[in-house]
PDB file of C-alpha atoms in Angstrom:
ATOM      1  CA  MET N   1       0.299   0.212  -0.450  1.00  0.00           C
ATOM      2  CA  ASP N   2       3.029   1.888   0.327  1.00  0.00           C
ATOM      3  CA  ASN N   3       4.283   1.489  -2.578  1.00  0.00           C
ATOM      4  CA  TRP N   4       1.224   2.311  -4.060  1.00  0.00           C
ATOM      5  CA  SER N   5       0.806   5.687  -2.238  1.00  0.00           C
ATOM      6  CA  LYS N   6       4.263   7.292  -3.006  1.00  0.00           C
ATOM      7  CA  LEU N   7       3.356   6.684  -6.604  1.00  0.00           C
ATOM      8  CA  THR N   8       0.062   8.451  -6.799  1.00  0.00           C
ATOM      9  CA  SER N   9       2.213  10.803  -4.511  1.00  0.00           C
ATOM     10  CA  SER N  10       5.065  11.070  -6.588  1.00  0.00           C
ATOM     11  CA  ILE N  11       2.697  11.565 -10.386  1.00  0.00           C
ATOM     12  CA  SER N  12       0.771  14.382  -8.695  1.00  0.00           C
ATOM     13  CA  SER N  13       3.580  16.553  -7.406  1.00  0.00           C
ATOM     14  CA  LEU N  14       5.204  16.617 -10.720  1.00  0.00           C
ATOM     15  CA  ASN N  15       5.343  20.447 -12.325  1.00  0.00           C
ATOM     16  CA  ILE N  16       3.402  19.163 -15.517  1.00  0.00           C
ATOM     17  CA  GLY N  17       0.715  21.450 -17.709  1.00  0.00           C
ATOM     18  CA  SER N  18      -3.143  20.755 -16.938  1.00  0.00           C
ATOM     19  CA  ASN N  19      -3.305  18.255 -19.279  1.00  0.00           C
ATOM     20  CA  ALA N  20      -0.519  16.377 -18.276  1.00  0.00           C
ATOM     21  CA  GLY N  21      -2.338  16.431 -14.756  1.00  0.00           C
ATOM     22  CA  LYS N  22      -5.618  15.670 -16.133  1.00  0.00           C
ATOM     23  CA  PHE N  23      -3.810  12.175 -16.739  1.00  0.00           C
ATOM     24  CA  ALA N  24      -1.767  11.623 -12.962  1.00  0.00           C
ATOM     25  CA  LYS N  25      -5.825  12.868 -11.703  1.00  0.00           C
ATOM     26  CA  GLY N  26      -7.538  10.138 -13.426  1.00  0.00           C
ATOM     27  CA  PHE N  27      -4.285   7.405 -12.985  1.00  0.00           C
ATOM     28  CA  SER N  28      -4.743   7.509  -9.568  1.00  0.00           C
ATOM     29  CA  SER N  29      -8.415   7.071  -9.560  1.00  0.00           C
ATOM     30  CA  SER N  30      -7.730   3.987 -11.833  1.00  0.00           C
ATOM     31  CA  VAL N  31      -4.834   3.102  -8.859  1.00  0.00           C
ATOM     32  CA  GLN N  32      -7.801   3.574  -6.110  1.00  0.00           C
ATOM     33  CA  ALA N  33     -10.322   1.317  -7.984  1.00  0.00           C
ATOM     34  CA  THR N  34      -7.712  -1.323  -8.185  1.00  0.00           C
ATOM     35  CA  ARG N  35      -7.008  -1.549  -5.059  1.00  0.00           C
ATOM     36  CA  GLU N  36     -10.741  -1.684  -3.986  1.00  0.00           C
ATOM     37  CA  ARG N  37     -11.397  -4.159  -6.932  1.00  0.00           C
ATOM     38  CA  LEU N  38      -7.802  -6.161  -4.434  1.00  0.00           C
ATOM     39  CA  GLY N  39      -9.613  -5.813  -1.726  1.00  0.00           C
ATOM     40  CA  GLN N  40      -6.513  -3.394  -0.747  1.00  0.00           C
ATOM     41  CA  VAL N  41      -8.451  -0.325   0.333  1.00  0.00           C
ATOM     42  CA  PRO N  42      -9.918  -0.734   4.484  1.00  0.00           C
ATOM     43  CA  VAL N  43     -13.671   0.205   4.208  1.00  0.00           C
ATOM     44  CA  GLU N  44     -13.294   2.836   6.169  1.00  0.00           C
ATOM     45  CA  ASP N  45     -11.121   4.087   3.984  1.00  0.00           C
ATOM     46  CA  ILE N  46     -13.695   5.147   1.304  1.00  0.00           C
ATOM     47  CA  THR N  47     -15.986   7.865   1.250  1.00  0.00           C
ATOM     48  CA  GLU N  48     -19.483   6.646   1.850  1.00  0.00           C
ATOM     49  CA  LEU N  49     -22.482   8.546  -0.572  1.00  0.00           C
ATOM     50  CA  PRO N  50     -25.835   8.992   0.754  1.00  0.00           C
ATOM     51  CA  GLN N  51     -28.130   7.138   2.142  1.00  0.00           C
ATOM     52  CA  GLU N  52     -30.316   8.847  -1.141  1.00  0.00           C
ATOM     53  CA  TYR N  53     -28.275   8.418  -3.191  1.00  0.00           C
ATOM     54  CA  LYS N  54     -27.836   5.172  -2.778  1.00  0.00           C
ATOM     55  CA  ASP N  55     -31.783   4.403  -2.870  1.00  0.00           C
ATOM     56  CA  LEU N  56     -31.874   6.001  -5.955  1.00  0.00           C
ATOM     57  CA  GLU N  57     -29.223   4.164  -7.353  1.00  0.00           C
ATOM     58  CA  ALA N  58     -31.470   0.992  -6.456  1.00  0.00           C
ATOM     59  CA  ARG N  59     -34.461   2.648  -8.239  1.00  0.00           C
ATOM     60  CA  VAL N  60     -33.053   4.198 -11.296  1.00  0.00           C
ATOM     61  CA  ASP N  61     -31.215   0.121 -12.049  1.00  0.00           C
ATOM     62  CA  ALA N  62     -34.381  -1.706 -11.191  1.00  0.00           C
ATOM     63  CA  LEU N  63     -36.465   0.772 -14.002  1.00  0.00           C
ATOM     64  CA  LYS N  64     -33.441   0.689 -17.014  1.00  0.00           C
ATOM     65  CA  ALA N  65     -33.840  -3.586 -16.276  1.00  0.00           C
ATOM     66  CA  ALA N  66     -37.555  -3.509 -16.595  1.00  0.00           C
ATOM     67  CA  GLN N  67     -37.214  -1.619 -19.866  1.00  0.00           C
ATOM     68  CA  ASP N  68     -34.215  -3.148 -20.996  1.00  0.00           C
ATOM     69  CA  GLN N  69     -36.547  -6.104 -20.597  1.00  0.00           C
ATOM     70  CA  MET N  70     -39.205  -5.072 -22.227  1.00  0.00           C
ATOM     71  CA  LEU N  71     -37.937  -3.501 -25.327  1.00  0.00           C
ATOM     72  CA  ARG N  72     -35.909  -6.957 -25.742  1.00  0.00           C
ATOM     73  CA  GLN N  73     -38.975  -8.208 -25.498  1.00  0.00           C
ATOM     74  CA  VAL N  74     -41.112  -6.548 -27.534  1.00  0.00           C
ATOM     75  CA  LEU N  75     -38.162  -6.027 -30.600  1.00  0.00           C
ATOM     76  CA  GLN N  76     -38.090 -10.449 -30.624  1.00  0.00           C
ATOM     77  CA  THR N  77     -41.929 -10.473 -30.818  1.00  0.00           C
ATOM     78  CA  ARG N  78     -41.994  -8.030 -33.781  1.00  0.00           C
ATOM     79  CA  GLN N  79     -38.713  -9.215 -35.860  1.00  0.00           C
ATOM     80  CA  LYS N  80     -40.191 -13.103 -35.442  1.00  0.00           C
ATOM     81  CA  SER N  81     -40.793 -13.746 -38.911  1.00  0.00           C
ATOM     82  CA  LEU N  82     -43.847 -16.549 -39.557  1.00  0.00           C
ATOM     83  CA  THR N  83     -43.722 -16.589 -43.241  1.00  0.00           C
ATOM     84  CA  GLU N  84     -41.492 -20.306 -43.184  1.00  0.00           C
ATOM     85  CA  PHE N  85     -44.215 -20.852 -40.287  1.00  0.00           C
ATOM     86  CA  GLY N  86     -47.114 -19.719 -43.285  1.00  0.00           C
ATOM     87  CA  THR N  87     -45.173 -22.134 -45.304  1.00  0.00           C
ATOM     88  CA  THR N  88     -45.049 -24.761 -43.290  1.00  0.00           C
ATOM     89  CA  ILE N  89     -48.827 -24.131 -42.726  1.00  0.00           C
ATOM     90  CA  THR N  90     -49.324 -24.667 -46.912  1.00  0.00           C
ATOM     91  CA  SER N  91     -47.268 -27.108 -47.526  1.00  0.00           C
ATOM     92  CA  GLY N  92     -48.238 -29.582 -45.000  1.00  0.00           C
ATOM     93  CA  LEU N  93     -51.823 -29.437 -45.905  1.00  0.00           C
ATOM     94  CA  ALA N  94     -51.358 -29.890 -49.185  1.00  0.00           C
ATOM     95  CA  ALA N  95     -49.593 -32.989 -48.198  1.00  0.00           C
ATOM     96  CA  PHE N  96     -52.545 -34.326 -45.605  1.00  0.00           C
ATOM     97  CA  ALA N  97     -55.233 -33.119 -48.957  1.00  0.00           C
ATOM     98  CA  ALA N  98     -52.561 -36.042 -51.266  1.00  0.00           C
ATOM     99  CA  THR N  99     -53.078 -38.922 -48.831  1.00  0.00           C
ATOM    100  CA  ASN N 100     -56.308 -38.327 -47.098  1.00  0.00           C
ATOM    101  CA  LEU N 101     -58.109 -37.496 -51.069  1.00  0.00           C
ATOM    102  CA  LYS N 102     -56.469 -40.745 -53.266  1.00  0.00           C
ATOM    103  CA  GLY N 103     -59.927 -43.056 -54.141  1.00  0.00           C
ATOM    104  CA  THR N 104     -61.536 -39.456 -54.636  1.00  0.00           C
ATOM    105  CA  LYS N 105     -63.412 -37.030 -57.464  1.00  0.00           C
ATOM    106  CA  LEU N 106     -61.337 -34.553 -56.023  1.00  0.00           C
ATOM    107  CA  PRO N 107     -58.466 -33.120 -57.862  1.00  0.00           C
ATOM    108  CA  VAL N 108     -54.674 -33.965 -55.468  1.00  0.00           C
ATOM    109  CA  PRO N 109     -53.664 -30.751 -54.741  1.00  0.00           C
ATOM    110  CA  ALA N 110     -49.569 -29.896 -56.114  1.00  0.00           C
ATOM    111  CA  ALA N 111     -47.528 -27.793 -53.651  1.00  0.00           C
ATOM    112  CA  PRO N 112     -48.028 -24.050 -53.453  1.00  0.00           C
ATOM    113  CA  ALA N 113     -44.912 -22.320 -55.320  1.00  0.00           C
ATOM    114  CA  ALA N 114     -43.646 -19.811 -52.641  1.00  0.00           C
ATOM    115  CA  ALA N 115     -45.529 -16.676 -53.017  1.00  0.00           C
ATOM    116  CA  PRO N 116     -43.966 -13.084 -53.764  1.00  0.00           C
ATOM    117  CA  ALA N 117     -41.866 -11.615 -50.920  1.00  0.00           C
ATOM    118  CA  GLU N 118     -44.582  -9.081 -50.891  1.00  0.00           C
ATOM    119  CA  GLU N 119     -47.986 -11.281 -50.087  1.00  0.00           C
ATOM    120  CA  HIS N 120     -46.365 -12.899 -47.263  1.00  0.00           C
ATOM    121  CA  ARG N 121     -47.483 -10.636 -44.577  1.00  0.00           C
ATOM    122  CA  LYS N 122     -45.128 -12.042 -41.735  1.00  0.00           C
ATOM    123  CA  THR N 123     -48.026 -12.899 -39.009  1.00  0.00           C
ATOM    124  CA  LEU N 124     -49.947 -16.061 -38.088  1.00  0.00           C
ATOM    125  CA  PRO N 125     -53.531 -15.125 -38.626  1.00  0.00           C
ATOM    126  CA  HIS N 126     -52.336 -14.830 -42.453  1.00  0.00           C
ATOM    127  CA  ALA N 127     -50.543 -17.794 -43.231  1.00  0.00           C
ATOM    128  CA  ILE N 128     -53.744 -19.174 -41.474  1.00  0.00           C
ATOM    129  CA  ALA N 129     -55.563 -16.764 -43.698  1.00  0.00           C
ATOM    130  CA  ARG N 130     -53.195 -18.588 -46.792  1.00  0.00           C
ATOM    131  CA  SER N 131     -54.012 -21.890 -46.184  1.00  0.00           C
ATOM    132  CA  SER N 132     -57.567 -21.834 -45.353  1.00  0.00           C
ATOM    133  CA  ALA N 133     -57.509 -20.045 -48.698  1.00  0.00           C
ATOM    134  CA  ALA N 134     -55.718 -22.965 -49.871  1.00  0.00           C
ATOM    135  CA  ALA N 135     -58.013 -26.012 -49.039  1.00  0.00           C
ATOM    136  CA  ALA N 136     -61.300 -23.826 -49.900  1.00  0.00           C
ATOM    137  CA  LYS N 137     -59.813 -24.055 -52.856  1.00  0.00           C
ATOM    138  CA  THR N 138     -58.945 -27.713 -53.043  1.00  0.00           C
ATOM    139  CA  VAL N 139     -62.484 -28.643 -51.399  1.00  0.00           C
ATOM    140  CA  GLY N 140     -64.322 -26.370 -53.933  1.00  0.00           C
ATOM    141  CA  PRO N 141     -66.155 -22.626 -53.099  1.00  0.00           C
ATOM    142  CA  ASN N 142     -69.547 -24.484 -53.606  1.00  0.00           C
ATOM    143  CA  ASP N 143     -69.037 -26.793 -51.240  1.00  0.00           C
ATOM    144  CA  ARG N 144     -70.257 -26.375 -47.554  1.00  0.00           C
ATOM    145  CA  LEU N 145     -66.699 -27.260 -45.486  1.00  0.00           C
ATOM    146  CA  GLY N 146     -65.386 -24.857 -48.179  1.00  0.00           C
ATOM    147  CA  LYS N 147     -67.423 -21.831 -48.126  1.00  0.00           C
ATOM    148  CA  ALA N 148     -66.864 -22.620 -44.565  1.00  0.00           C
ATOM    149  CA  LEU N 149     -62.789 -22.623 -45.033  1.00  0.00           C
ATOM    150  CA  GLY N 150     -63.268 -19.356 -46.877  1.00  0.00           C
ATOM    151  CA  SER N 151     -65.083 -17.662 -44.034  1.00  0.00           C
ATOM    152  CA  TYR N 152     -62.166 -18.558 -41.777  1.00  0.00           C
ATOM    153  CA  SER N 153     -59.850 -17.779 -44.608  1.00  0.00           C
ATOM    154  CA  ALA N 154     -61.803 -13.784 -44.340  1.00  0.00           C
ATOM    155  CA  ALA N 155     -62.157 -13.614 -41.249  1.00  0.00           C
ATOM    156  CA  SER N 156     -58.152 -14.731 -40.694  1.00  0.00           C
ATOM    157  CA  GLU N 157     -56.529 -12.034 -43.090  1.00  0.00           C
ATOM    158  CA  LYS N 158     -58.748  -9.613 -40.848  1.00  0.00           C
ATOM    159  CA  ILE N 159     -56.665 -10.383 -37.833  1.00  0.00           C
ATOM    160  CA  GLY N 160     -53.631 -10.331 -39.657  1.00  0.00           C
ATOM    161  CA  GLU N 161     -54.294  -6.453 -40.642  1.00  0.00           C
ATOM    162  CA  VAL N 162     -55.023  -5.590 -37.521  1.00  0.00           C
ATOM    163  CA  HIS N 163     -52.075  -7.224 -36.276  1.00  0.00           C
ATOM    164  CA  ALA N 164     -50.425  -5.714 -37.854  1.00  0.00           C
ATOM    165  CA  ALA N 165     -51.603  -2.495 -37.227  1.00  0.00           C
ATOM    166  CA  GLN N 166     -50.835  -3.726 -33.667  1.00  0.00           C
ATOM    167  CA  ASP N 167     -46.989  -3.727 -34.627  1.00  0.00           C
ATOM    168  CA  ASP N 168     -47.621  -0.450 -36.489  1.00  0.00           C
ATOM    169  CA  ALA N 169     -48.950   1.354 -33.522  1.00  0.00           C
ATOM    170  CA  ILE N 170     -46.127  -1.044 -30.534  1.00  0.00           C
ATOM    171  CA  LEU N 171     -43.291   0.579 -32.810  1.00  0.00           C
ATOM    172  CA  VAL N 172     -44.178   3.672 -33.238  1.00  0.00           C
ATOM    173  CA  ASN N 173     -46.107   3.947 -29.484  1.00  0.00           C
ATOM    174  CA  VAL N 174     -43.863   1.438 -27.713  1.00  0.00           C
ATOM    175  CA  VAL N 175     -40.890   0.939 -29.071  1.00  0.00           C
ATOM    176  CA  GLU N 176     -39.436   4.051 -30.065  1.00  0.00           C
ATOM    177  CA  PRO N 177     -39.959   5.897 -26.795  1.00  0.00           C
ATOM    178  CA  MET N 178     -38.178   3.656 -25.516  1.00  0.00           C
ATOM    179  CA  LYS N 179     -35.247   3.425 -27.318  1.00  0.00           C
ATOM    180  CA  LEU N 180     -35.143   7.526 -26.665  1.00  0.00           C
ATOM    181  CA  SER N 181     -35.541   6.977 -23.037  1.00  0.00           C
ATOM    182  CA  LEU N 182     -32.810   5.103 -22.266  1.00  0.00           C
ATOM    183  CA  SER N 183     -30.621   6.682 -24.838  1.00  0.00           C
ATOM    184  CA  GLY N 184     -32.306   9.656 -23.024  1.00  0.00           C
ATOM    185  CA  PRO N 185     -32.691  11.034 -19.793  1.00  0.00           C
ATOM    186  CA  LEU N 186     -31.270   7.460 -18.933  1.00  0.00           C
ATOM    187  CA  HIS N 187     -28.094   7.314 -19.732  1.00  0.00           C
ATOM    188  CA  VAL N 188     -27.346  11.261 -19.007  1.00  0.00           C
ATOM    189  CA  ALA N 189     -27.898   9.817 -14.693  1.00  0.00           C
ATOM    190  CA  MET N 190     -25.949   6.869 -15.804  1.00  0.00           C
ATOM    191  CA  ASN N 191     -23.093   9.606 -17.256  1.00  0.00           C
ATOM    192  CA  ALA N 192     -23.692  11.428 -14.182  1.00  0.00           C
ATOM    193  CA  ARG N 193     -23.119   8.516 -12.171  1.00  0.00           C
ATOM    194  CA  LEU N 194     -20.162   7.494 -12.938  1.00  0.00           C
ATOM    195  CA  ALA N 195     -19.103  11.356 -12.520  1.00  0.00           C
ATOM    196  CA  VAL N 196     -19.306  10.504  -9.204  1.00  0.00           C
ATOM    197  CA  LYS N 197     -18.054   7.185  -8.958  1.00  0.00           C
ATOM    198  CA  SER N 198     -14.828   9.262 -10.682  1.00  0.00           C
ATOM    199  CA  SER N 199     -14.661  11.764  -7.876  1.00  0.00           C
ATOM    200  CA  ARG N 200     -15.164   9.571  -4.994  1.00  0.00           C
ATOM    201  CA  LEU N 201     -12.029   7.308  -6.024  1.00  0.00           C
ATOM    202  CA  THR N 202     -10.121  11.351  -6.983  1.00  0.00           C
ATOM    203  CA  LEU N 203     -11.398  12.105  -3.585  1.00  0.00           C
ATOM    204  CA  ASP N 204     -10.027   8.906  -1.560  1.00  0.00           C
ATOM    205  CA  ALA N 205      -6.691   8.259  -4.105  1.00  0.00           C
ATOM    206  CA  VAL N 206      -6.051  12.412  -2.673  1.00  0.00           C
ATOM    207  CA  LYS N 207      -6.544  11.447   1.344  1.00  0.00           C
ATOM    208  CA  GLN N 208      -4.400   8.242   0.858  1.00  0.00           C
ATOM    209  CA  THR N 209      -1.151  11.068  -0.771  1.00  0.00           C
ATOM    210  CA  LEU N 210      -2.163  12.856   2.660  1.00  0.00           C
ATOM    211  CA  LYS N 211      -1.402  10.261   5.258  1.00  0.00           C
ATOM    212  CA  THR N 212       1.895   9.296   3.702  1.00  0.00           C
ATOM    213  CA  ALA N 213       2.137  13.885   2.197  1.00  0.00           C
ATOM    214  CA  THR N 214       5.510  15.319   4.421  1.00  0.00           C
ATOM    215  CA  GLY N 215       6.839  19.431   4.357  1.00  0.00           C
ATOM    216  CA  ALA N 216       5.181  21.697   1.961  1.00  0.00           C
ATOM    217  CA  ARG N 217       3.220  18.730  -0.245  1.00  0.00           C
ATOM    218  CA  GLN N 218       1.003  17.560   2.882  1.00  0.00           C
ATOM    219  CA  GLU N 219       0.028  21.184   2.766  1.00  0.00           C
ATOM    220  CA  GLN N 220      -1.437  20.853  -1.707  1.00  0.00           C
ATOM    221  CA  ALA N 221      -2.395  17.359  -1.015  1.00  0.00           C
ATOM    222  CA  ARG N 222      -5.251  18.781   2.328  1.00  0.00           C
ATOM    223  CA  ILE N 223      -6.555  21.062  -0.172  1.00  0.00           C
ATOM    224  CA  GLU N 224      -6.883  18.430  -2.674  1.00  0.00           C
ATOM    225  CA  VAL N 225      -8.611  17.137  -0.427  1.00  0.00           C
ATOM    226  CA  GLU N 226     -11.038  19.856  -0.014  1.00  0.00           C
ATOM    227  CA  ASN N 227     -10.946  20.639  -3.636  1.00  0.00           C
ATOM    228  CA  ALA N 228     -12.431  16.714  -4.080  1.00  0.00           C
ATOM    229  CA  GLU N 229     -14.782  16.872  -1.608  1.00  0.00           C
ATOM    230  CA  ASP N 230     -16.081  20.189  -2.795  1.00  0.00           C
ATOM    231  CA  ASP N 231     -16.341  18.399  -6.707  1.00  0.00           C
ATOM    232  CA  LEU N 232     -17.595  15.123  -4.942  1.00  0.00           C
ATOM    233  CA  VAL N 233     -20.740  16.807  -3.162  1.00  0.00           C
ATOM    234  CA  GLN N 234     -21.592  19.537  -6.531  1.00  0.00           C
ATOM    235  CA  LYS N 235     -21.515  15.348  -8.706  1.00  0.00           C
ATOM    236  CA  THR N 236     -23.447  13.737  -5.817  1.00  0.00           C
ATOM    237  CA  GLU N 237     -26.084  16.692  -6.124  1.00  0.00           C
ATOM    238  CA  ILE N 238     -26.055  16.511  -9.647  1.00  0.00           C
ATOM    239  CA  ALA N 239     -26.480  12.745  -9.946  1.00  0.00           C
ATOM    240  CA  ILE N 240     -29.700  13.019  -7.265  1.00  0.00           C
ATOM    241  CA  GLN N 241     -31.592  15.385  -9.838  1.00  0.00           C
ATOM    242  CA  GLN N 242     -30.848  13.647 -12.614  1.00  0.00           C
ATOM    243  CA  MET N 243     -32.126  10.113 -10.572  1.00  0.00           C
ATOM    244  CA  LYS N 244     -34.735  11.403  -9.329  1.00  0.00           C
ATOM    245  CA  ALA N 245     -35.674  13.356 -13.144  1.00  0.00           C
ATOM    246  CA  VAL N 246     -35.355  10.111 -14.459  1.00  0.00           C
ATOM    247  CA  LEU N 247     -38.095   8.172 -12.598  1.00  0.00           C
ATOM    248  CA  GLU N 248     -40.506  11.043 -12.334  1.00  0.00           C
ATOM    249  CA  ASN N 249     -40.963  10.709 -15.010  1.00  0.00           C
ATOM    250  CA  PRO N 250     -44.112   9.290 -16.916  1.00  0.00           C
ATOM    251  CA  GLU N 251     -42.976   8.006 -19.913  1.00  0.00           C
ATOM    252  CA  PRO N 252     -42.510   4.458 -18.652  1.00  0.00           C
ATOM    253  CA  LEU N 253     -46.420   4.354 -17.855  1.00  0.00           C
ATOM    254  CA  LYS N 254     -47.184   6.304 -21.430  1.00  0.00           C
ATOM    255  CA  THR N 255     -45.377   3.475 -23.275  1.00  0.00           C
ATOM    256  CA  LEU N 256     -46.982   0.577 -20.877  1.00  0.00           C
ATOM    257  CA  ASN N 257     -50.680   2.513 -21.635  1.00  0.00           C
ATOM    258  CA  GLU N 258     -49.958   2.462 -24.946  1.00  0.00           C
ATOM    259  CA  LEU N 259     -48.584  -1.362 -25.062  1.00  0.00           C
ATOM    260  CA  ALA N 260     -51.812  -2.380 -23.213  1.00  0.00           C
ATOM    261  CA  LYS N 261     -53.511   0.253 -25.706  1.00  0.00           C
ATOM    262  CA  ALA N 262     -52.933  -2.062 -28.642  1.00  0.00           C
ATOM    263  CA  GLN N 263     -52.870  -5.482 -27.732  1.00  0.00           C
ATOM    264  CA  LEU N 264     -56.501  -4.437 -26.755  1.00  0.00           C
ATOM    265  CA  ALA N 265     -57.599  -2.648 -29.823  1.00  0.00           C
ATOM    266  CA  TYR N 266     -56.219  -5.376 -31.944  1.00  0.00           C
ATOM    267  CA  HIS N 267     -57.998  -8.422 -29.762  1.00  0.00           C
ATOM    268  CA  MET N 268     -61.363  -6.484 -29.863  1.00  0.00           C
ATOM    269  CA  ALA N 269     -60.880  -6.289 -33.720  1.00  0.00           C
ATOM    270  CA  ALA N 270     -60.273 -10.267 -33.623  1.00  0.00           C
ATOM    271  CA  ALA N 271     -63.007 -10.775 -31.166  1.00  0.00           C
ATOM    272  CA  GLU N 272     -65.568  -9.586 -34.176  1.00  0.00           C
ATOM    273  CA  ALA N 273     -63.810 -10.610 -36.892  1.00  0.00           C
ATOM    274  CA  LEU N 274     -64.549 -14.583 -35.243  1.00  0.00           C
ATOM    275  CA  GLN N 275     -67.608 -13.759 -34.429  1.00  0.00           C
ATOM    276  CA  ALA N 276     -68.822 -13.647 -37.287  1.00  0.00           C
ATOM    277  CA  CYS N 277     -67.237 -15.667 -38.573  1.00  0.00           C
ATOM    278  CA  GLN N 278     -68.292 -18.717 -36.264  1.00  0.00           C
ATOM    279  CA  THR N 279     -71.649 -17.276 -36.902  1.00  0.00           C
ATOM    280  CA  GLU N 280     -71.624 -18.448 -40.368  1.00  0.00           C
ATOM    281  CA  LEU N 281     -69.371 -21.822 -39.213  1.00  0.00           C
ATOM    282  CA  GLU N 282     -72.052 -22.507 -36.356  1.00  0.00           C
ATOM    283  CA  GLU N 283     -75.593 -22.337 -39.390  1.00  0.00           C
ATOM    284  CA  LEU N 284     -73.184 -24.398 -41.869  1.00  0.00           C
ATOM    285  CA  SER N 285     -73.066 -27.040 -38.738  1.00  0.00           C
ATOM    286  CA  ILE N 286     -76.644 -27.259 -38.332  1.00  0.00           C
ATOM    287  CA  GLU N 287     -77.123 -27.867 -42.289  1.00  0.00           C
ATOM    288  CA  ALA N 288     -74.498 -30.841 -42.199  1.00  0.00           C
ATOM    289  CA  GLU N 289     -75.658 -32.440 -39.618  1.00  0.00           C
ATOM    290  CA  GLY N 290     -79.805 -31.173 -40.440  1.00  0.00           C
ATOM    291  CA  ASP N 291     -78.436 -32.703 -44.062  1.00  0.00           C
ATOM    292  CA  TYR N 292     -76.470 -36.087 -42.413  1.00  0.00           C
ATOM    293  CA  ARG N 293     -79.459 -37.151 -40.139  1.00  0.00           C
ATOM    294  CA  LYS N 294     -81.939 -37.215 -42.718  1.00  0.00           C
ATOM    295  CA  SER N 295     -79.979 -38.993 -45.429  1.00  0.00           C
ATOM    296  CA  HIS N 296     -79.122 -42.160 -42.143  1.00  0.00           C
ATOM    297  CA  GLY N 297     -82.643 -41.932 -41.609  1.00  0.00           C
ATOM    298  CA  GLN N 298     -81.995 -40.188 -38.610  1.00  0.00           C
TER     299      GLN N 298
END
């Protein structure tokens, strides 16, 4: 420990320019950080930051972690491509038909060619709509099942469109505000905290220098400690203000509300489309069951 103190004291006492002085101060802080990390500094020699500051640190860290997690999940959901999944559904349907339509008068469909990229909307409802439409064409539009599949395809297409609208709303009203928050107020607060850490390390480093200083160097070291204490107080107050501004910002609540609003609009529109489709399917199902009973003398 004495060797470290003598080294940093020697560097600090050199008569050098302002840029080199900044380097010396930064070097002293790095040495202090290394010694703390290695457990070479007693706990009582590490300057304690205000409890308010530490409480705000914990709350800001929790908020940042929550926003990071939410943004990552929303982006993953948006970017997940269902084009391949939709092609798999349609190809699977063709394979099923090829196997189960043998011995019937219905034509066995060939595996569908890939649709142009612009026609492949990347949502599950769009994939189901394409599959249902292909199945309706195979069965025939005049058949009850063909009509049912056509109706289900149309409903799925509507659901796909509102799903795409939901994605657009989430991008504009949720993703972009979250990115701005992480790169704006939160980023500023994190930088303010880094400044506090650097200032605290500088203060503790010059305190160590003061312990071993003698003669004229002792008075210089005492002045450096006072200046470092003032700097730490100032930077801590700034960081506290920045962290409070982050925690008081209503943007996280607003973006969460927008996310729920977009999902609600989607689910309501999807429910409406499915309700209309299900009503038609129920009518076709009742008609088919009645004809079946008649044909079997029931």
